Amino acid sequence: MQQSETAQLVAMPATGSLSDHIEYNAENFPNAPVIAIETAGVWSPVTALDFRSQVRSVAKGLIALGINPGDRVAIFSRTRAEWTIADYAIWYAGAVTVPIYETSSAEQVQWIMQDAHVIATFFEAERTTYPYKEIASSVPHMQHVFIFSDDSLNSLASRGASVSDQDLDARRGNVTPESTATIIYTSGTTGQPKGCVLTHGNLMGHVDNLIAGIPEVFAKPEASTLMFLPLAHVFGRLIQVAMMRARVTMGYCPNPGALVRELESFKPTFLLAVPRVFEKVFNGARTKAYSASKVKGKIFDRAAVVAIKYSESLDTGKTSPALKLAHGLYDRLVYSKLRNAMGGRVTHAISGGASLGARLGHFYRGLGLMVLEGYGLTETTAGSTLNIPGAIKIGSVGRPIFATAVSIASDGEVLLKGAHIFKGYWNNPTATQEVMTENGWFHTGDVGRLDDDGFLYITGRKKELLVTSAGKNVAPTVLEDRLRANPIISQCVVVGDGRPFIAALVTLDQEALPLILQTHGIAEAPISELAHNAAILELVQKAVNSANEAVSNSEAIKKFVILPMDLTIDNGYLTPKLSIKRHVINTDFAQTIDSIYNR
């Protein structure tokens, strides 16, 4: 069995909690800017001392309202400063944070709140188009609802005036590394999200080793990052904790549409993103070049080729004088402008959640941005492997992060082990036993290989869970089952692994079709023609819309294609149990799937 392991750089904590980071910063670096808040284009820093004051005040308010140690408190909001303040306040009070994606469907929100037994929730704002409060009120044990935009944090602070510092510190002091810090719900193959229980120790030990391992990112003078990923995602959450631990200034961009503008004004030194962001930056720059003129478009294309070749030459140590000259030329014409569009100070980026790919990895390194690609899951407190400066193989997801072991099972499955492995699934010991071995190895469900230097390459997915290029986990069976329940649909295969959005291949139910045609006044025709009939497409779209109600927007089917044939046992696309042969279908219909994303 192949195995790769990296020793820890920092010992795992024996005592304390995540709130210790805030106390340490305020006592030793009171004037260090730990977060920054943008108002009308101006970024205002919040010092470590002020941040601690805000967090402690909100934590006192939670205690005054009766939030007890171990109680679950949800945060249902976009990425913003209040998210971080509420998160740490919950930890100060000894409670457990349950993050919920702002894009989650009503069904998902209700399930998470009920499963986690959430007793209080921080919402971003009251929305007339989405019944957030109605959902909260439908949860029997919900006691408190706080609205960020209604100044709830200040109200909580006022409410907590009667709670002494001694009482707060006593509550905080009872939290240990073994205490649960957060329950993060992630999509499972069965459809219902499963709650991953992560401890204070999981996060503390992980960030200590991460910070020590890549000082180029965390110890850089005036280091900063602009957080635009959802803090409900374990990737963003881990980096939030690392930022606080290392006192790296963190700005917030809740609106993706404002990202380019805020990158230019905030000027981060490193970025945290999923591959989809890097794809959009590349495609957007190329489109902008061609929109200006065909000549500028051709210059961009040539610059991209040179950037990739230049990066590849760094691996071999053989960069020709001609390549150096061309690289210098395009740095003035193209690369410097791209760097300036990202603020002008960015030198590193951490990419995770899905595969970046060698082409983009080399392109960005060639223009002067080293993208450190890694791999991990919610169950492993995000990253388990990572490319780091001085140890990079573009196309791989790196070596094990410090204090982590990676093993390849006999069937090719990637197994992970270390102090960052989760405590288990909330209220689901059976599911926990299915993924954990007796000696502590976690079954990822992914297939991969290790090279002779210990670098991990992910080659496929053992389980059916899809991961879009934006890093969103999607359980295809939820959508497939709902679509198949519609009379017009015979079979459905949801696709989108490594792609920018979710799509579907569907087939028409030939037994139900005659009645459907008659009912809707559609002339009979071969399936190959009906697959393009406007009325049929509209009926299938309605079925898709209905199925999408069960999932968040990022998990929803955006496009579909009706196949000119059915999927059956006889033609090899179904098993005797009538389960779809996903791998065979993805292979045989590869061109059809590609056409969905190319049109």
Coordinates of C-alpha atoms in Angstrom, one line a residue:
M1 CA 0.0 0.0 0.0
Q2 CA 1.5 3.4 -1.1
Q3 CA 1.9 5.9 1.7
S4 CA 3.3 9.4 2.2
E5 CA 3.6 11.2 5.5
T6 CA 4.9 14.6 6.6
A7 CA 6.0 15.3 10.2
Q8 CA 4.3 18.0 12.2
L9 CA 6.1 21.3 12.5
V10 CA 4.1 22.5 15.6
A11 CA 2.8 20.2 18.3
M12 CA -0.9 19.8 18.5
P13 CA -2.5 21.9 21.3
A14 CA -3.1 20.1 24.6
T15 CA -5.2 22.9 26.1
G16 CA -7.1 26.0 25.0
S17 CA -9.5 27.0 22.3
L18 CA -9.8 29.1 19.2
S19 CA -10.7 32.1 21.3
D20 CA -7.1 32.1 22.6
H21 CA -5.9 33.4 19.3
I22 CA -8.0 36.5 19.7
E23 CA -6.8 37.1 23.3
Y24 CA -3.2 36.6 22.3
N25 CA -3.4 39.1 19.4
A26 CA -5.1 41.7 21.6
E27 CA -2.6 41.4 24.4
N28 CA 0.6 41.2 22.3
F29 CA -0.3 43.0 19.0
P30 CA -3.2 45.3 20.0
N31 CA -2.7 47.7 17.0
A32 CA -2.4 45.0 14.4
P33 CA -5.1 45.3 11.7
V34 CA -6.9 41.9 11.7
I35 CA -9.9 42.7 9.5
A36 CA -10.9 45.5 7.2
I37 CA -14.3 46.7 6.3
E38 CA -15.1 48.5 3.1
T39 CA -17.5 51.5 3.0
A40 CA -18.0 53.5 -0.2
G41 CA -14.7 52.4 -1.5
V42 CA -12.7 53.1 1.6
W43 CA -11.2 50.2 3.7
S44 CA -11.3 50.8 7.4
P45 CA -9.0 48.5 9.5
V46 CA -10.2 46.9 12.8
T47 CA -7.3 46.3 15.2
A48 CA -6.8 43.2 17.2
L49 CA -7.8 45.1 20.4
D50 CA -11.0 46.4 18.8
F51 CA -11.9 43.1 17.3
R52 CA -11.5 41.3 20.7
S53 CA -13.8 44.0 22.3
Q54 CA -16.5 43.4 19.7
V55 CA -16.3 39.6 19.9
R56 CA -16.4 39.6 23.7
S57 CA -19.4 42.0 23.8
V58 CA -21.4 39.8 21.4
A59 CA -20.4 36.7 23.3
K60 CA -21.7 38.2 26.6
G61 CA -25.0 39.0 24.8
L62 CA -25.3 35.3 23.8
I63 CA -24.6 34.2 27.4
A64 CA -27.2 36.7 28.7
L65 CA -29.8 35.2 26.4
G66 CA -29.2 31.8 27.8
I67 CA -26.9 30.2 25.1
N68 CA -25.2 27.4 27.0
P69 CA -22.0 25.5 26.3
G70 CA -22.4 23.1 23.4
D71 CA -25.6 24.8 22.1
R72 CA -25.7 25.0 18.3
V73 CA -26.0 28.5 16.8
A74 CA -26.3 28.9 13.0
I75 CA -24.9 31.6 10.7
F76 CA -26.9 32.0 7.5
S77 CA -25.2 34.8 5.6
R78 CA -22.9 35.8 2.8
T79 CA -19.2 36.4 3.6
R80 CA -18.9 39.6 5.7
A81 CA -17.1 40.9 8.8
E82 CA -20.1 40.2 11.0
W83 CA -19.8 36.5 10.1
T84 CA -16.4 36.4 11.6
I85 CA -17.4 38.4 14.7
A86 CA -20.4 36.1 15.3
D87 CA -18.3 33.0 14.7
Y88 CA -15.8 33.9 17.4
A89 CA -18.4 35.1 19.8
I90 CA -20.1 31.8 19.5
W91 CA -16.8 30.1 20.4
Y92 CA -16.2 32.5 23.3
A93 CA -19.6 31.5 24.7
G94 CA -18.6 27.8 24.5
A95 CA -21.3 27.1 21.8
V96 CA -21.0 25.5 18.4
T97 CA -21.3 27.3 15.1
V98 CA -23.4 25.7 12.3
P99 CA -22.7 27.5 9.1
I100 CA -25.3 27.4 6.3
Y101 CA -24.7 28.5 2.7
E102 CA -26.7 31.6 1.8
T103 CA -27.7 29.9 -1.4
S104 CA -29.2 26.8 0.4
S105 CA -32.8 25.8 -0.5
A106 CA -35.6 26.1 2.1
E107 CA -35.6 22.3 2.5
Q108 CA -31.9 22.2 3.2
V109 CA -32.0 25.0 5.7
Q110 CA -34.9 23.4 7.6
W111 CA -33.1 20.0 7.6
I112 CA -29.9 21.4 8.9
M113 CA -31.6 23.5 11.6
Q114 CA -33.6 20.5 12.8
D115 CA -30.9 17.9 12.6
A116 CA -28.4 20.1 14.5
H117 CA -31.1 21.2 16.9
V118 CA -30.2 24.9 16.3
I119 CA -31.5 27.2 19.0
A120 CA -30.4 30.6 17.6
T121 CA -29.5 31.8 14.1
F122 CA -27.7 34.8 12.7
F123 CA -29.3 35.9 9.3
E124 CA -27.8 38.4 7.0
A125 CA -31.0 40.3 6.4
E126 CA -34.8 39.8 6.3
R127 CA -35.7 39.0 2.7
T128 CA -39.3 39.3 1.4
T129 CA -38.5 36.8 -1.4
Y130 CA -37.3 34.1 0.9
P131 CA -39.0 33.0 4.1
Y132 CA -36.0 32.8 6.4
K133 CA -37.8 33.7 9.5
E134 CA -40.7 31.4 8.6
I135 CA -38.2 28.6 8.3
A136 CA -36.6 29.4 11.6
S137 CA -40.0 29.6 13.3
S138 CA -40.8 26.1 11.9
V139 CA -37.9 24.7 13.9
P140 CA -39.4 23.8 17.3
H141 CA -36.3 24.5 19.4
M142 CA -35.4 27.9 17.7
Q143 CA -35.3 30.6 20.4
H144 CA -33.5 33.5 18.9
V145 CA -33.1 35.1 15.5
F146 CA -30.5 37.8 14.9
I147 CA -30.4 40.0 11.7
F148 CA -27.0 41.5 10.8
S149 CA -28.5 44.4 8.9
D150 CA -30.8 45.2 11.9
D151 CA -27.8 46.0 14.1
S152 CA -28.3 42.8 16.1
L153 CA -24.6 42.7 17.1
N154 CA -24.9 46.0 18.9
S155 CA -28.2 44.9 20.5
L156 CA -26.5 41.7 21.7
A157 CA -23.7 43.7 23.1
S158 CA -26.1 45.9 25.1
R159 CA -27.9 42.8 26.3
G160 CA -24.7 41.4 27.6
A161 CA -23.7 44.4 29.7
S162 CA -24.7 42.5 32.8
V163 CA -22.3 39.6 32.1
S164 CA -18.9 40.1 33.7
D165 CA -15.5 39.5 32.2
Q166 CA -15.0 36.9 34.8
D167 CA -18.1 35.0 33.8
L168 CA -17.1 35.2 30.1
D169 CA -13.6 34.0 30.8
A170 CA -14.9 31.2 32.9
R171 CA -17.1 30.0 30.0
R172 CA -14.2 30.4 27.6
G173 CA -11.8 28.6 29.9
N174 CA -14.0 25.5 29.9
V175 CA -13.5 25.0 26.2
T176 CA -10.8 22.5 25.3
P177 CA -9.2 21.2 22.0
E178 CA -11.6 18.2 22.2
S179 CA -14.6 20.5 22.4
T180 CA -16.8 20.8 19.2
A181 CA -16.2 24.1 17.4
T182 CA -18.4 23.7 14.4
I183 CA -20.8 21.3 12.5
I184 CA -20.4 21.9 8.8
Y185 CA -23.0 20.2 6.6
T186 CA -21.8 18.7 3.3
S187 CA -23.7 16.9 0.6
G188 CA -23.8 13.2 0.7
T189 CA -24.6 10.6 -1.9
T190 CA -27.9 9.9 -0.2
G191 CA -29.0 13.4 -0.7
Q192 CA -29.5 14.7 2.8
P193 CA -26.6 16.8 4.0
K194 CA -24.4 15.3 6.7
G195 CA -23.0 17.3 9.6
C196 CA -19.2 17.1 9.9
V197 CA -18.2 17.7 13.5
L198 CA -14.9 19.6 13.8
T199 CA -13.2 20.4 17.1
H200 CA -11.2 23.3 18.3
G201 CA -8.2 21.1 18.2
N202 CA -8.8 20.1 14.5
L203 CA -8.7 23.8 13.5
M204 CA -6.0 25.0 15.9
G205 CA -3.4 22.3 15.1
H206 CA -4.1 22.5 11.4
V207 CA -3.6 26.2 11.1
D208 CA -0.5 26.2 13.3
N209 CA 1.2 23.8 11.0
L210 CA -0.1 25.5 7.9
I211 CA 1.3 28.9 9.0
A212 CA 4.6 27.4 10.0
G213 CA 4.9 25.5 6.7
I214 CA 4.3 28.4 4.3
P215 CA 5.7 31.6 5.8
E216 CA 5.9 33.1 2.3
V217 CA 2.1 33.5 2.6
F218 CA 1.4 34.1 6.3
A219 CA 4.6 35.8 7.5
K220 CA 4.9 38.3 4.7
P221 CA 5.1 42.0 5.8
E222 CA 1.7 43.6 5.6
A223 CA 0.1 40.3 4.4
S224 CA -3.5 40.5 3.5
T225 CA -6.2 38.6 1.7
L226 CA -9.7 39.4 0.4
M227 CA -12.2 36.8 1.5
F228 CA -14.8 36.2 -1.2
L229 CA -15.4 32.5 -0.8
P230 CA -18.3 31.5 1.4
L231 CA -17.3 31.2 5.1
A232 CA -19.8 28.4 5.3
H233 CA -17.3 26.3 3.3
V234 CA -14.6 24.6 5.3
F235 CA -11.9 26.0 3.0
G236 CA -12.8 29.6 3.7
R237 CA -13.4 28.9 7.3
L238 CA -9.9 27.3 7.8
I239 CA -8.3 30.3 6.2
Q240 CA -10.3 32.7 8.3
V241 CA -8.9 31.0 11.4
A242 CA -5.4 31.0 9.9
M243 CA -5.7 34.8 9.2
M244 CA -6.6 35.5 12.8
R245 CA -3.9 33.3 14.1
A246 CA -1.2 34.9 11.9
R247 CA -2.7 38.4 12.1
V248 CA -3.0 38.7 8.4
T249 CA -5.5 41.4 7.5
M250 CA -8.7 40.0 6.0
G251 CA -11.1 42.1 3.9
Y252 CA -14.5 40.9 2.8
C253 CA -16.2 40.8 -0.6
P254 CA -19.8 39.5 -0.2
N255 CA -20.7 40.5 -3.7
P256 CA -18.9 38.5 -6.5
G257 CA -19.9 41.2 -9.0
A258 CA -17.7 43.7 -7.1
L259 CA -14.7 41.4 -6.8
V260 CA -12.5 43.0 -9.5
R261 CA -13.1 46.5 -8.2
E262 CA -12.4 45.4 -4.6
L263 CA -9.3 43.5 -5.5
E264 CA -7.9 46.6 -7.1
S265 CA -8.7 48.8 -4.0
F266 CA -7.8 46.3 -1.2
K267 CA -4.6 45.1 -2.9
P268 CA -4.2 41.6 -1.2
T269 CA -0.9 39.8 -1.1
F270 CA -2.4 36.4 -1.6
L271 CA -5.7 35.0 -2.7
L272 CA -7.9 32.1 -1.7
A273 CA -10.0 30.7 -4.5
V274 CA -11.5 27.7 -6.1
P275 CA -10.5 26.8 -9.7
R276 CA -13.6 28.4 -11.2
V277 CA -12.4 31.8 -10.1
F278 CA -9.1 31.3 -11.9
E279 CA -10.9 30.1 -14.9
K280 CA -13.1 33.2 -14.9
V281 CA -10.2 35.6 -14.6
F282 CA -8.4 33.9 -17.5
N283 CA -11.5 33.8 -19.7
G284 CA -12.5 37.3 -18.8
A285 CA -9.1 38.7 -19.7
R286 CA -9.1 36.9 -23.0
T287 CA -12.6 38.1 -23.9
K288 CA -11.7 41.6 -23.0
A289 CA -8.6 41.4 -25.2
Y290 CA -10.5 40.2 -28.2
S291 CA -13.3 42.8 -27.6
A292 CA -10.7 45.5 -27.9
S293 CA -9.3 44.2 -31.2
K294 CA -8.3 41.0 -32.9
V295 CA -4.7 42.0 -32.7
K296 CA -4.9 42.4 -28.9
G297 CA -6.7 39.1 -28.7
K298 CA -3.9 37.4 -30.6
I299 CA -1.3 39.0 -28.3
F300 CA -3.1 37.6 -25.3
D301 CA -3.2 34.1 -26.7
R302 CA 0.6 34.3 -27.5
A303 CA 1.3 35.7 -24.0
A304 CA -0.6 32.7 -22.5
V305 CA 1.4 30.2 -24.5
V306 CA 4.7 31.9 -23.4
A307 CA 3.6 32.0 -19.7
I308 CA 2.9 28.3 -19.8
K309 CA 6.1 27.4 -21.5
Y310 CA 8.1 29.7 -19.2
S311 CA 6.5 28.0 -16.1
E312 CA 7.2 24.5 -17.6
S313 CA 10.8 25.5 -18.1
L314 CA 11.2 26.4 -14.4
D315 CA 10.6 22.7 -13.6
T316 CA 13.3 21.6 -15.9
G317 CA 15.7 24.4 -15.2
K318 CA 16.1 25.1 -18.9
T319 CA 14.8 28.5 -19.8
S320 CA 16.2 29.6 -23.2
P321 CA 17.3 33.2 -23.8
A322 CA 14.6 33.6 -26.4
L323 CA 11.9 32.4 -23.9
K324 CA 13.2 34.8 -21.3
L325 CA 13.1 37.7 -23.8
A326 CA 9.5 36.8 -24.9
H327 CA 8.4 36.5 -21.2
G328 CA 9.9 39.9 -20.4
L329 CA 8.1 41.4 -23.4
Y330 CA 4.7 39.9 -22.5
D331 CA 5.2 40.8 -18.8
R332 CA 5.1 44.5 -19.9
L333 CA 2.2 44.0 -22.3
V334 CA 0.0 41.5 -20.6
Y335 CA 1.1 39.9 -17.3
S336 CA 1.6 43.2 -15.3
K337 CA -1.9 44.3 -16.3
L338 CA -3.4 41.1 -15.0
R339 CA -1.5 41.4 -11.7
N340 CA -2.6 45.0 -11.4
A341 CA -6.2 43.9 -11.9
M342 CA -5.8 41.7 -8.8
G343 CA -4.4 44.6 -6.8
G344 CA -0.8 44.5 -7.9
R345 CA 0.6 42.9 -4.8
V346 CA -0.5 39.3 -5.2
T347 CA 2.3 36.7 -5.3
H348 CA 0.6 33.6 -4.0
A349 CA -2.8 31.9 -4.1
I350 CA -4.2 28.8 -2.5
S351 CA -6.6 26.8 -4.7
G352 CA -8.8 24.0 -3.5
G353 CA -12.2 22.4 -3.8
A354 CA -11.7 21.0 -7.2
S355 CA -8.9 20.4 -9.7
L356 CA -7.1 23.4 -11.2
G357 CA -5.4 21.7 -14.0
A358 CA -1.9 21.9 -15.3
R359 CA -2.7 24.5 -18.0
L360 CA -4.0 27.1 -15.6
G361 CA -1.4 26.3 -13.0
H362 CA 1.4 27.0 -15.4
F363 CA -0.3 30.1 -16.8
Y364 CA -0.6 31.8 -13.5
R365 CA 2.9 30.9 -12.3
G366 CA 4.2 32.2 -15.7
L367 CA 2.6 35.6 -15.1
G368 CA 4.0 35.8 -11.5
L369 CA 1.3 34.3 -9.4
M370 CA 2.2 31.0 -7.7
V371 CA -1.0 29.0 -7.2
L372 CA -0.6 26.5 -4.4
E373 CA -3.1 23.7 -5.2
G374 CA -4.2 21.4 -2.5
Y375 CA -6.7 18.7 -1.7
G376 CA -9.0 18.0 1.2
L377 CA -12.6 17.5 2.4
T378 CA -14.9 18.9 5.0
E379 CA -14.2 15.8 7.0
T380 CA -10.5 16.6 7.0
T381 CA -10.8 20.2 8.1
A382 CA -10.1 21.3 4.4
G383 CA -6.6 20.8 3.1
S384 CA -4.8 17.5 3.7
T385 CA -2.2 17.9 0.9
L386 CA -0.7 21.1 -0.6
N387 CA 1.9 22.3 -3.0
I388 CA 4.1 24.7 -1.1
P389 CA 6.9 27.0 -2.3
G390 CA 10.0 24.9 -3.0
A391 CA 8.0 21.7 -3.3
I392 CA 5.6 22.1 -6.2
K393 CA 4.5 19.8 -9.0
I394 CA 1.9 21.5 -11.1
G395 CA -0.9 19.1 -11.9
S396 CA -0.6 17.4 -8.5
V397 CA -2.4 18.4 -5.3
G398 CA 0.9 18.4 -3.4
R399 CA 2.4 16.4 -0.6
P400 CA 0.7 15.7 2.8
I401 CA 0.3 18.8 4.9
F402 CA 2.4 18.7 8.0
A403 CA 1.2 16.1 10.6
T404 CA -0.8 14.3 7.8
A405 CA -0.5 10.9 6.2
V406 CA -1.8 9.8 2.9
S407 CA -2.2 6.2 1.8
I408 CA -3.5 4.6 -1.4
A409 CA -5.7 1.5 -0.7
S410 CA -5.5 -1.6 -2.9
D411 CA -8.5 -0.4 -5.0
G412 CA -6.9 3.0 -5.5
E413 CA -8.9 4.9 -2.9
V414 CA -7.2 7.8 -1.2
L415 CA -7.0 7.4 2.6
L416 CA -6.1 10.2 5.0
K417 CA -4.9 10.2 8.6
G418 CA -4.0 12.9 11.1
A419 CA -5.1 15.2 13.9
H420 CA -7.2 17.2 11.5
I421 CA -9.6 14.3 10.8
F422 CA -13.1 15.1 12.0
K423 CA -14.8 13.8 15.1
G424 CA -17.5 12.1 13.1
Y425 CA -20.9 12.8 11.5
W426 CA -23.4 14.5 13.7
N427 CA -26.2 12.2 14.8
N428 CA -25.0 9.6 12.3
P429 CA -22.6 7.0 13.9
T430 CA -23.4 4.5 11.1
A431 CA -22.1 6.9 8.4
T432 CA -19.1 7.6 10.5
Q433 CA -18.2 4.0 10.8
E434 CA -18.5 3.6 7.1
V435 CA -15.7 6.1 6.4
M436 CA -13.4 5.5 9.4
T437 CA -11.1 2.5 9.9
E438 CA -10.3 1.2 13.4
N439 CA -6.8 2.6 13.2
G440 CA -7.9 6.1 12.2
W441 CA -7.8 6.2 8.4
F442 CA -10.5 8.2 6.7
H443 CA -11.9 6.9 3.4
T444 CA -12.2 9.8 1.0
G445 CA -14.1 8.1 -1.8
D446 CA -11.6 9.6 -4.2
V447 CA -9.2 7.6 -6.3
G448 CA -5.6 8.7 -6.7
R449 CA -1.9 7.8 -6.9
L450 CA 1.3 8.9 -5.2
D451 CA 4.5 9.5 -7.1
D452 CA 8.0 8.6 -5.9
D453 CA 8.3 12.0 -4.2
G454 CA 5.1 11.6 -2.2
F455 CA 3.0 14.0 -4.4
L456 CA -0.7 13.1 -4.7
Y457 CA -2.6 13.0 -7.9
I458 CA -6.4 12.7 -7.9
T459 CA -7.4 10.5 -10.8
G460 CA -11.1 10.0 -10.2
R461 CA -14.0 9.7 -7.8
K462 CA -14.9 6.4 -6.2
K463 CA -18.2 7.7 -5.0
E464 CA -20.7 9.4 -7.2
L465 CA -20.5 12.8 -5.5
L466 CA -19.8 15.5 -8.0
V467 CA -17.6 18.5 -7.4
T468 CA -18.0 21.5 -9.7
S469 CA -15.0 23.7 -10.7
A470 CA -16.3 26.1 -8.1
G471 CA -15.7 23.5 -5.4
K472 CA -19.4 22.8 -4.6
N473 CA -20.3 19.3 -3.6
V474 CA -23.4 18.0 -5.4
A475 CA -25.2 14.7 -4.8
P476 CA -26.6 13.8 -8.2
T477 CA -29.1 11.3 -7.0
V478 CA -31.3 13.9 -5.4
L479 CA -31.9 15.6 -8.7
E480 CA -32.0 12.4 -10.7
D481 CA -34.6 10.8 -8.4
R482 CA -36.8 13.9 -8.6
L483 CA -36.6 14.1 -12.3
R484 CA -37.4 10.4 -12.8
A485 CA -40.5 11.0 -10.8
N486 CA -41.9 13.2 -13.6
P487 CA -43.9 11.2 -16.2
I488 CA -42.1 12.6 -19.1
I489 CA -38.7 11.5 -17.9
S490 CA -37.4 7.9 -18.2
Q491 CA -33.8 8.3 -17.1
C492 CA -31.6 11.2 -16.0
V493 CA -27.8 11.5 -15.5
V494 CA -26.6 14.6 -13.7
V495 CA -23.1 15.7 -14.8
G496 CA -20.8 18.5 -13.8
D497 CA -17.7 17.0 -12.1
G498 CA -15.0 19.6 -12.6
R499 CA -17.3 21.7 -14.7
P500 CA -18.5 25.3 -14.1
F501 CA -22.1 24.2 -13.4
I502 CA -24.4 21.3 -13.1
A503 CA -26.2 19.9 -16.2
A504 CA -28.1 16.8 -17.1
L505 CA -28.7 14.1 -19.8
V506 CA -32.3 13.1 -19.8
T507 CA -34.3 10.5 -21.8
L508 CA -38.0 10.5 -22.6
D509 CA -40.4 7.9 -21.2
Q510 CA -41.6 6.2 -24.4
E511 CA -44.6 4.5 -22.7
A512 CA -45.9 7.8 -21.2
L513 CA -45.0 9.8 -24.3
P514 CA -48.2 9.1 -26.4
L515 CA -50.5 10.5 -23.8
I516 CA -48.3 13.5 -23.1
L517 CA -48.2 14.3 -26.9
Q518 CA -52.0 14.0 -27.1
T519 CA -52.6 16.1 -24.0
H520 CA -50.4 18.9 -25.1
G521 CA -51.3 18.8 -28.8
I522 CA -47.9 17.8 -30.0
A523 CA -47.6 15.8 -33.2
E524 CA -46.1 12.4 -33.1
A525 CA -42.5 12.1 -34.2
P526 CA -39.4 10.1 -33.7
I527 CA -37.6 10.5 -30.4
S528 CA -34.7 12.1 -32.3
E529 CA -37.0 14.9 -33.4
L530 CA -39.0 15.2 -30.2
A531 CA -35.7 15.8 -28.4
H532 CA -35.5 19.2 -30.1
N533 CA -39.3 20.0 -30.0
A534 CA -39.9 23.3 -28.2
A535 CA -43.0 22.1 -26.4
I536 CA -41.2 19.0 -25.1
L537 CA -38.2 21.1 -24.1
E538 CA -40.5 23.3 -22.1
L539 CA -42.1 20.3 -20.3
V540 CA -38.7 18.9 -19.4
Q541 CA -37.6 22.4 -18.2
K542 CA -40.6 22.5 -15.8
A543 CA -39.5 19.1 -14.5
V544 CA -36.0 20.4 -14.0
N545 CA -37.3 23.5 -12.3
S546 CA -39.3 21.3 -9.9
A547 CA -36.2 19.1 -9.1
N548 CA -34.1 22.2 -8.5
E549 CA -36.3 23.3 -5.7
A550 CA -34.7 20.6 -3.5
V551 CA -31.2 22.1 -3.8
S552 CA -29.3 25.3 -3.7
N553 CA -28.7 27.5 -6.7
S554 CA -25.1 26.3 -7.1
E555 CA -26.3 22.6 -7.1
A556 CA -29.2 23.3 -9.5
I557 CA -29.3 22.0 -13.1
K558 CA -28.5 24.9 -15.4
K559 CA -28.7 23.1 -18.8
F560 CA -29.9 19.8 -20.1
V561 CA -29.9 17.7 -23.3
I562 CA -32.5 15.2 -24.3
L563 CA -30.8 12.1 -25.6
P564 CA -32.3 10.5 -28.8
M565 CA -32.5 7.1 -27.1
D566 CA -33.3 5.6 -23.7
L567 CA -30.9 4.1 -21.3
T568 CA -31.6 0.4 -20.8
I569 CA -30.1 -2.9 -19.5
D570 CA -30.0 -4.1 -23.1
N571 CA -27.9 -1.3 -24.4
G572 CA -25.5 -1.5 -21.4
Y573 CA -26.3 1.7 -19.6
L574 CA -28.3 0.2 -16.7
T575 CA -27.4 -2.6 -14.3
P576 CA -29.8 -5.4 -13.6
K577 CA -30.9 -3.4 -10.5
L578 CA -31.7 -0.5 -13.0
S579 CA -28.9 1.6 -11.6
I580 CA -27.3 3.9 -14.1
K581 CA -23.7 3.0 -15.2
R582 CA -22.4 6.5 -14.7
H583 CA -18.9 5.9 -15.9
V584 CA -20.0 4.2 -19.1
I585 CA -22.5 7.0 -19.8
N586 CA -20.0 9.7 -19.2
T587 CA -17.5 8.0 -21.5
D588 CA -20.0 7.2 -24.4
F589 CA -21.7 10.6 -24.3
A590 CA -18.5 12.6 -23.7
Q591 CA -19.0 14.7 -26.8
T592 CA -22.6 15.5 -25.9
I593 CA -21.6 16.5 -22.4
D594 CA -18.8 18.7 -23.8
S595 CA -21.3 20.4 -26.1
I596 CA -23.3 21.5 -23.1
Y597 CA -20.4 23.5 -21.8
N598 CA -19.1 24.8 -25.1
R599 CA -22.3 26.3 -26.4

